[in-house]
XYZ file of C-alpha atoms in Angstrom:
363
model
C 145.717 79.050 56.960
C 148.469 81.923 57.476
C 151.260 82.027 54.644
C 154.696 83.017 56.417
C 156.469 85.544 54.544
C 160.176 83.417 52.796
C 163.077 84.265 54.303
C 165.425 86.696 52.438
C 168.109 86.929 54.294
C 168.619 90.585 55.259
C 171.060 92.431 57.820
C 170.805 95.309 57.487
C 167.530 98.145 55.760
C 168.663 101.779 56.921
C 166.172 104.401 54.737
C 167.375 108.058 53.756
C 166.082 111.585 52.303
C 166.647 114.036 50.226
C 166.698 117.505 51.308
C 163.971 118.056 49.396
C 161.473 115.316 51.402
C 159.004 118.013 53.085
C 159.995 116.939 56.582
C 163.691 117.864 55.928
C 162.885 120.541 54.210
C 161.276 122.225 57.570
C 164.933 121.165 59.838
C 166.507 123.131 57.288
C 164.408 126.251 57.873
C 164.794 125.678 61.973
C 168.468 125.372 61.867
C 168.706 128.628 58.905
C 167.028 130.332 61.779
C 168.898 129.135 64.615
C 172.188 129.698 63.444
C 170.743 133.335 62.303
C 170.702 133.855 65.544
C 173.818 132.598 66.874
C 175.046 134.646 64.555
C 174.209 137.631 66.263
C 173.559 136.236 69.594
C 175.794 132.632 70.733
C 174.154 132.924 73.633
C 170.615 132.729 72.416
C 168.330 129.615 73.677
C 166.963 128.439 70.509
C 163.478 126.201 69.719
C 162.529 126.289 66.435
C 159.781 124.346 65.115
C 158.446 124.924 61.576
C 155.445 122.851 59.973
C 154.582 123.066 56.044
C 151.987 121.638 54.534
C 148.563 122.655 51.943
C 151.092 125.857 50.450
C 151.642 127.344 54.136
C 154.659 127.413 55.895
C 154.844 127.987 60.205
C 157.423 128.606 61.699
C 157.243 128.025 65.663
C 158.893 127.445 68.809
C 160.176 129.007 71.860
C 163.223 131.897 71.780
C 165.678 134.117 74.257
C 168.168 136.416 71.878
C 169.364 139.955 71.958
C 169.895 138.757 67.762
C 166.883 140.692 65.755
C 165.585 137.126 63.787
C 163.381 137.871 61.227
C 162.022 134.463 60.448
C 160.349 134.116 57.714
C 162.589 135.831 55.556
C 164.906 132.721 56.213
C 161.924 130.584 55.776
C 161.154 132.853 52.157
C 165.218 132.233 51.392
C 165.704 128.785 52.185
C 162.093 127.898 49.868
C 163.159 129.311 46.987
C 166.600 127.444 47.111
C 165.060 123.899 48.236
C 161.647 124.487 46.276
C 161.629 127.339 43.510
C 160.166 125.886 40.826
C 157.413 126.766 44.608
C 158.275 129.652 45.613
C 154.973 132.859 44.657
C 152.209 129.757 45.068
C 153.186 129.607 49.156
C 151.959 131.290 52.405
C 154.086 132.234 55.621
C 153.201 131.835 59.379
C 155.102 133.152 62.388
C 153.459 131.585 65.867
C 156.948 131.734 67.610
C 156.726 133.185 71.587
C 159.525 133.784 74.514
C 161.022 130.302 75.924
C 159.771 129.715 79.723
C 160.877 131.702 82.324
C 161.025 129.435 84.497
C 163.498 126.898 81.474
C 166.140 129.840 81.601
C 166.594 129.613 85.187
C 167.023 126.515 85.132
C 169.878 126.279 82.010
C 171.266 129.379 83.251
C 172.750 128.592 86.237
C 175.971 131.204 86.193
C 178.388 131.427 82.496
C 180.138 127.749 83.658
C 177.601 125.998 85.268
C 175.001 125.215 82.328
C 172.480 123.484 83.047
C 170.686 120.992 81.053
C 168.600 122.360 78.784
C 165.904 119.075 79.408
C 165.742 115.829 80.830
C 165.761 112.858 78.190
C 168.142 110.354 76.709
C 171.500 110.497 74.007
C 172.680 108.169 72.272
C 175.879 107.639 70.687
C 176.807 104.829 68.055
C 180.117 103.994 66.135
C 181.465 100.474 64.859
C 184.386 99.400 62.523
C 181.998 98.569 58.961
C 183.644 101.552 57.013
C 186.003 104.526 56.915
C 182.517 106.595 59.085
C 181.754 104.064 61.574
C 178.285 103.882 60.779
C 176.541 100.762 59.589
C 177.113 100.653 55.396
C 173.886 100.347 54.402
C 172.778 103.927 56.130
C 175.975 105.116 54.753
C 175.562 104.578 51.807
C 171.534 105.492 51.732
C 173.162 108.710 53.189
C 175.310 109.813 50.903
C 173.211 109.106 47.414
C 170.865 111.289 48.357
C 173.646 113.760 48.741
C 175.110 112.833 45.552
C 171.367 112.151 43.629
C 170.600 116.619 44.456
C 174.657 117.684 44.091
C 173.755 116.780 40.301
C 170.684 118.713 39.637
C 170.097 115.929 37.449
C 167.614 118.140 34.965
C 164.821 115.367 34.924
C 164.800 115.545 38.937
C 163.546 117.525 42.038
C 164.610 117.862 45.414
C 162.211 115.384 47.191
C 163.854 111.952 47.370
C 163.753 109.184 49.357
C 166.322 106.142 49.183
C 166.011 101.914 51.287
C 169.109 100.290 51.168
C 168.856 96.139 51.607
C 172.300 95.029 51.956
C 172.242 91.385 53.025
C 174.400 88.364 54.440
C 176.763 87.865 51.036
C 176.914 91.468 51.247
C 174.416 92.641 47.413
C 173.060 95.308 48.001
C 169.297 96.247 46.421
C 168.696 100.380 46.951
C 164.263 101.653 46.826
C 164.503 104.955 44.519
C 161.427 107.427 45.117
C 162.554 111.082 43.242
C 159.932 113.373 42.575
C 160.635 113.965 38.586
C 159.292 115.917 35.579
C 156.617 114.913 33.213
C 157.401 112.753 30.593
C 161.055 112.442 32.078
C 163.140 108.520 30.370
C 162.685 106.673 33.017
C 165.792 104.449 31.743
C 167.200 107.742 31.555
C 166.886 108.503 35.031
C 168.085 104.554 36.037
C 171.248 104.551 34.426
C 171.751 107.882 35.464
C 171.317 106.574 38.779
C 173.130 103.060 38.294
C 176.419 105.998 37.987
C 176.168 107.562 40.395
C 175.848 104.967 42.949
C 178.540 103.056 41.416
C 180.701 105.662 41.616
C 179.765 106.300 45.816
C 180.442 102.472 45.982
C 183.712 101.653 44.895
C 184.698 105.458 45.712
C 184.828 105.051 49.879
C 185.230 101.045 48.772
C 182.737 99.190 50.887
C 182.140 95.718 50.516
C 179.238 95.817 48.384
C 179.604 93.064 45.562
C 176.253 94.118 43.109
C 173.029 96.429 43.535
C 170.400 96.351 41.865
C 167.468 99.381 41.744
C 163.738 99.920 41.647
C 163.001 103.652 40.992
C 159.278 105.423 41.621
C 158.032 101.364 41.190
C 154.833 102.996 43.260
C 154.273 105.252 38.802
C 154.395 108.666 38.255
C 155.744 110.799 41.171
C 155.057 114.667 39.936
C 153.573 116.223 43.350
C 156.052 116.830 45.728
C 156.935 119.129 48.759
C 154.725 119.659 50.312
C 151.634 120.063 48.066
C 152.110 116.572 48.150
C 153.191 115.857 51.744
C 153.572 118.220 54.527
C 156.552 118.596 56.067
C 157.424 118.666 60.258
C 160.404 119.684 62.345
C 161.778 116.960 63.952
C 160.490 114.104 62.021
C 163.094 111.280 60.754
C 165.310 110.746 63.760
C 167.065 107.590 61.854
C 167.693 109.541 59.269
C 169.613 111.327 61.189
C 171.570 108.947 62.838
C 172.138 105.464 62.677
C 169.428 104.330 60.322
C 167.912 102.547 63.067
C 170.957 99.828 63.359
C 170.899 101.621 66.976
C 169.248 103.140 69.624
C 167.205 106.276 70.188
C 167.263 108.519 72.246
C 163.219 110.446 71.738
C 165.130 114.288 70.893
C 165.069 115.361 67.665
C 167.879 117.766 67.214
C 167.166 120.798 64.402
C 166.051 124.020 65.464
C 167.382 123.454 69.074
C 170.599 125.497 70.314
C 173.446 124.148 72.442
C 171.305 124.074 75.991
C 169.300 121.411 74.479
C 171.266 118.117 75.703
C 169.211 116.262 73.281
C 171.749 117.601 70.340
C 174.833 118.183 71.872
C 174.261 115.434 73.713
C 173.794 112.976 70.940
C 176.699 113.924 69.480
C 179.258 114.232 72.682
C 178.096 110.853 72.131
C 178.406 110.121 69.035
C 182.101 111.196 69.302
C 182.857 108.672 72.660
C 180.965 105.860 71.005
C 183.208 106.762 68.278
C 186.979 107.146 69.606
C 186.573 103.590 71.973
C 185.719 102.213 68.000
C 188.322 104.149 66.145
C 191.393 103.258 68.939
C 190.429 99.353 68.256
C 188.571 98.770 71.980
C 185.526 97.286 70.501
C 184.501 96.710 67.255
C 181.147 98.048 67.623
C 180.038 100.676 70.427
C 176.529 102.817 71.272
C 177.351 105.098 74.543
C 173.887 106.435 76.644
C 174.274 108.908 78.295
C 170.893 110.432 80.574
C 169.683 113.629 81.363
C 167.905 115.402 83.953
C 166.693 119.160 83.688
C 168.964 122.074 85.213
C 171.166 119.235 85.418
C 174.424 120.127 84.706
C 176.666 116.495 84.197
C 174.330 113.032 83.110
C 172.186 110.936 85.373
C 174.410 108.063 84.472
C 175.843 107.288 81.702
C 176.076 104.092 80.013
C 178.808 101.444 77.603
C 177.666 98.867 75.462
C 179.937 97.027 73.239
C 178.046 94.298 72.701
C 180.549 92.520 73.699
C 183.064 93.084 71.176
C 185.409 95.052 73.216
C 189.111 94.430 73.712
C 189.274 94.677 76.431
C 187.362 95.113 80.310
C 184.093 96.706 80.107
C 185.795 98.336 82.267
C 188.948 99.477 81.094
C 187.208 101.136 78.147
C 184.880 102.894 81.599
C 188.187 104.576 83.262
C 189.367 105.659 79.333
C 186.511 107.500 78.607
C 185.649 108.412 82.297
C 189.557 110.168 82.129
C 189.168 111.591 78.618
C 185.273 113.393 78.343
C 184.470 115.279 80.799
C 180.834 114.828 80.768
C 179.678 118.007 81.866
C 176.947 120.523 79.747
C 179.453 123.415 79.501
C 182.132 121.147 78.291
C 180.177 119.504 75.801
C 179.585 123.118 74.813
C 182.760 124.290 74.107
C 184.853 121.098 73.373
C 182.803 120.876 70.345
C 182.964 124.554 69.210
C 178.226 124.348 69.072
C 178.427 127.875 69.610
C 180.105 128.912 66.005
C 178.559 126.477 64.014
C 176.687 126.451 60.995
C 173.603 124.001 61.756
C 172.451 124.309 58.535
C 176.029 122.271 57.678
C 174.177 119.220 59.913
C 170.496 119.001 58.328
C 171.109 117.022 55.415
C 172.070 113.133 55.046
C 173.356 111.914 59.002
C 174.157 114.209 61.544
C 177.116 112.527 61.923
C 178.967 111.772 58.188
C 181.347 115.372 57.709
C 183.666 116.617 59.381
C 182.753 118.538 62.116
C 184.008 118.035 65.897
C 182.637 115.083 66.826
C 183.383 113.119 64.319
C 187.102 113.471 64.998
C 188.915 110.929 66.060
C 191.411 111.306 69.513
C 193.744 109.415 71.242
C 192.304 106.798 74.321
């Protein structure tokens, strides 16, 4: 007879990872390369992909720019920042090439008529659970990772993961996997993490009654970074966005310039969704934009408020169409995507911070 698992009543479970996770290391190098290009050439086209495995970092992707950027020097510098304990053990390979002229022709239609750099679907989401307008389990996990990494606790490395589950009674179960030095004091480490989590919950006024943590229940986590596991750009899509609570269009963010609508379009869709909720038009909202390569505007625009809307969906659509210009050119310029430091977006969710797509405006 097949045994059915006991229902535990979890209503939200989200994962987050730290800046030393192998996939996030690769995202960080890719965004550092992108930022270096844009500092020299605001019109650079960059699609940077990074892979880290077996003490090797490979920088790949396609580029079109007048800038002169040393990809491997950036990768080495970033590795020294994130995995200094392994710095002298790695080798680096540059496998980059130039952007396809066919793609470039579709994007550069004219200075004010930029075409989408690819086809695809981009999704923005917001809810009224907290001041971040994001699912609480996702925000809590992201902030835990950020605080633990920033603390530079003496026995911890930066390769970290967490899984946060919040049940219908607002009790949280928090699973932590944190790379550590040999013979670390696990009891003291648990106390340290507990204090950090308590502080985050209190400071952000999260509606959590109590929580429990489990740390490194699988045993030692001494072999870390891409020594223990390979890393690749764009493999932490839910971590970067909404913790799997909302849908995802499928496109990754890091290493891509602003013409790649799977990044810029997702940022803009989030901006729209957040302002629908922040203006109290709905309790939660999901905005879906679909794109065709070379088209300056999305092919379709869909808004779903999951029956939580306070006014008619027709009026919400009217407000959005009047307030938000959905051309690629306007998205780039309104959000200031030519001038930001993309390394500030890499870790702990792209939608927690003071970026332009997080600003609240009046609809």
